[in-house]
Amino acid sequence: MTVPPTTAPTEPTSAPGTTGRGSEQTMHVEDRPAVATPAAEKSIRVTVNGTVHERTVSVRRSLVEFLREDLGLTGTHVGCEHGVCGACTVLMDGEPIRACLMFAVQADGAEFTTVEGLAEGDRLHPIQQAFWDHHGLQCGFCTPGILLTTYDFLRDNRGADEAEIREAVSGNLCRCTGYQGIVRSVQAADETWER
Amino acid sequence: MGVQTIGANVKRLEDPRLLRGEAAYVDDIQVPGLRHMAVLRSPHAHARVLSVDVGAARALPGVDDAFSAADLGAQPPAIPALFAMDTFHPAPQYPLATDTVRFVGEPVAVVVAESRHVAEDALELIEVEYEPLEAVVDAYAAIQPGAPVLHANAPDNVAARQVYQTGDVDAAFAAADRVIRERLDMQRYTGIPMETRGVVASRDAVTGELTVWNSTQWPHTVRTILAGMLAMPARAIRVITPDIGGGFGVKADFNSEDFLVPFAAVRTGKPVKWIEDRNEHFLSIAHSREQIHEVEIALRDDGTILGLRARHITDCGAYQRPLGVINASLSATSLGGVYRVPNYRVEAVCASTNKAPASPYRGAGAPESTFARERLLDIVARELGIDRAELRRRNLLTPEELPFDTGLASAEAAVVLDSGDFPAGLDKALEMIDYAGFPARQRAARDEGRLVGLGICVYHQITGPGPFEGGSVRVDPTGEVTVVSGAAPMGQGTATMLAQIAADELQVPYDSIKLVFGDTGRLPFGMGTYASRNAVMAGTALVLAARKVRDKAEELAAHLLEADPADLVLEDGAFSVKGVPASSVSWAQVAAAASPGGSRPAGMEPDLESVQYFENLAAPYSYGIHIAEVEVDPHTGYTTVGRYVVVNDAGTIVNPRNAEGQIVGGVAQGLGGALMEELVYGEDGQPQSTSFMDYLIPGSLDVPDVEIGHLESKSPLNPLGVKGMGEGGAIGAHSAVANAVADAIEHLGVTVTRTPLKPAAVWQLLRSAGASA
């Protein structure tokens, strides 16, 4: 999938013989460089949820595609592909990042935690448990990103008030809950997570 | 009666797998040999398509196929409209544009390739020759003489029109003490779920059966439409709705790709996947809400409403998809709200414009009409010098007047208000927000140079319309209960809600029940999840099926226990003889006896399963009162929502946390509509809000805590007494917030007549009043 433009679409040319997608600038075929074959590949080695993976990936494969399609970790979701919604948030070397905004090859040597790495066997992580107990999710699509954002926030903060929690999760969009259940869940996890 | 789970605030069955990242949304579906589709879309708002050449795309290595409308046959199948109006000029969309494109983003050609990357590479090689035409993007301008014409069968760009009326409205206006008119506009905005749309299709080479995974809210309808468009028997198509990442109504539609992916799978003989990217989503998901209301109200001096007369123009975009007229129809039949409006006339006009096709989004016409009415009532209150709460109270229908037949019928159902206590709801909400104390709060704030306002909205909504929903209940010989429902929920917690209902009927733990949704292969008929219908329709179908199963099980248990069925009680998952608890058989024992070869009374058919359909055309109406307090920054026009109160009446509440989650989530969306969300088009028809940077949805810092009070007026229309409630939050919040902003600034001499009230819009109003710093 391509990264969509983040600005208003450019007005199309009106000359006959042009082509283009809805919001991309059109151009004459002869002006365009030949389509690159996606041959360029590179080997990478990453650690995800404690497991080491060595793979050869196309250089244009995004990190989130790599996690989802090459490693089968489909708990990380793709919501916008332009770094705004936060659904693809994972921890890279302990810090939350947007997996849609970097290429897999840029992740060579890094260590990741995804939502699949939170629970210990049958036991949900205290953050997951709090979200279950306090109705912190509805459709669940944004949830993995919010759990990892919360993990990062609570790891470094204790006793945050509601305003601080709202600030902490403000980089993750949720269209279902209105955030009230998310805030309650983070508050609860702050108390139950022994860290 | 044993344990009752309905009404219990139990945790959701859905959550553990969602929290573990183990859900299966459509993009998580993998099929061996999967190919990927990408769509070439029109860059023009309006143009003739002179030629499409997919040859070079087909030749790119890794490409399986590329095709355009010419490859769909001499008479390509059109997406059908499912509802009409008195005057109706169908403007159907073809899956790929034939000779004309009419909105930016309209599919023109597709590529199927080994990966999405290669498919998008190949799109670049498709040659399309366009002859641009003049576009029209404003609905009012579109229906004026001389406007560019979208469809030859409607030279006035009126795709549909209907007048809805009761009483003698002209006489009421002639006899009125006061007549007040206003034009009130709602902007184009829509659901924008976090998960975009997506389709995967795979045809079994041996059986010929086509399996389609689609993030749709109505798989059975998709199957029916697909069968017609593909000219395949419905029995050869299985549509499955996997987990859905939010829908809000916009996934109860039928878009080009819903056809193109299955078509490509049949054409190539390979499984095909297409996942909408966010840019495509903004371009072509069902847009909604955009209406112009020209409304006038006839009153007595004491504020008694004598009549409403209105014309509203719904911007339907370029085509009429399945539900194209629903927003207009529901809006036209709900303008009166839960007030006593004896004389009523609304003319609904559906205008075609060179924008994405419109279809219902959470509320479906009710947010629009509610804004027109509730905004107008505040304007009336100001002009008549009557307190706005008192004006509403004087005109609200009382419980003694219910059920109240408005005499109107929308495309979906007759408008009969079945139950409720509207004045009590209003008073409860006023008390919760301390309405009596608000004038002092507002005065104190103004003394400090701050602009604060309070806004009231009384809304109602049609819920759970028919014609039917299906459900099955079966008990396996292991005693395990499986429920299959025609619903296709998208995050509401419906599995939990339905399990609670089944648990009470069968007296088994709710978390032991397995729920299956959204699979045409598991239930022959179903309608799906939209119009707040899960509790009402799917819930009742389940009650019917569970009672059939229980009755049969009871007869069988009596046979096994050699007792009279009348002497049995069902408790803790077992039938026992009253007063003889040792004489007992469990569900597992009964189900084992029911299985073929088991010990049954003579003549009793084997198995313990029932499939039932709840058929019902009478729809319950839920209602609520929203009150918002806001503060407007006089320097920037930025609005902050402070306290927010909701009183909601949806009859019996099956699961309070689900219900409150629906309310709060709906409030967030309505707030977004009032203050920030807008699908903007330039005059040339180019969309200008095609990313989350240009289209803002509320974040955690924008939505206040919502304080909720419940009333429970049970609906007489179903055995559970439930009414739907999924849409109400979005209906009430838009107008409560807009009215609150108006209350904060209208004393300066301005009138709020349109949304969204973005900072720039409010700042312009303040500036026009000479009040901005």
GROMACS .gro file of C-alpha atoms in nm, chain A residues 8 15 30 34 44 75 77 82 88 93 95 123 127 133 160 175:
model
   16
    8ALA     CA    1  -0.488   1.846  -0.028
   15ALA     CA    2  -0.489   1.745  -2.108
   30GLU     CA    3   0.663   0.947  -2.128
   34ALA     CA    4   1.029   0.349  -1.579
   44ILE     CA    5   1.751  -0.787   0.838
   75GLY     CA    6  -0.236  -0.770   1.619
   77HIS     CA    7  -0.316  -0.268   1.285
   82HIS     CA    8   0.037   0.846   0.758
   88CYS     CA    9   0.020   0.063   1.440
   93ASP     CA   10   1.390  -0.055   2.169
   95GLU     CA   11   0.995   0.345   2.285
  123ARG     CA   12  -0.258  -1.434   3.202
  127ILE     CA   13  -0.299  -0.322   3.140
  133ASP     CA   14  -1.245  -0.468   3.350
  160ALA     CA   15  -0.096   1.037   3.689
  175ARG     CA   16  -1.357   0.627   1.710
   0.00000   0.00000   0.00000
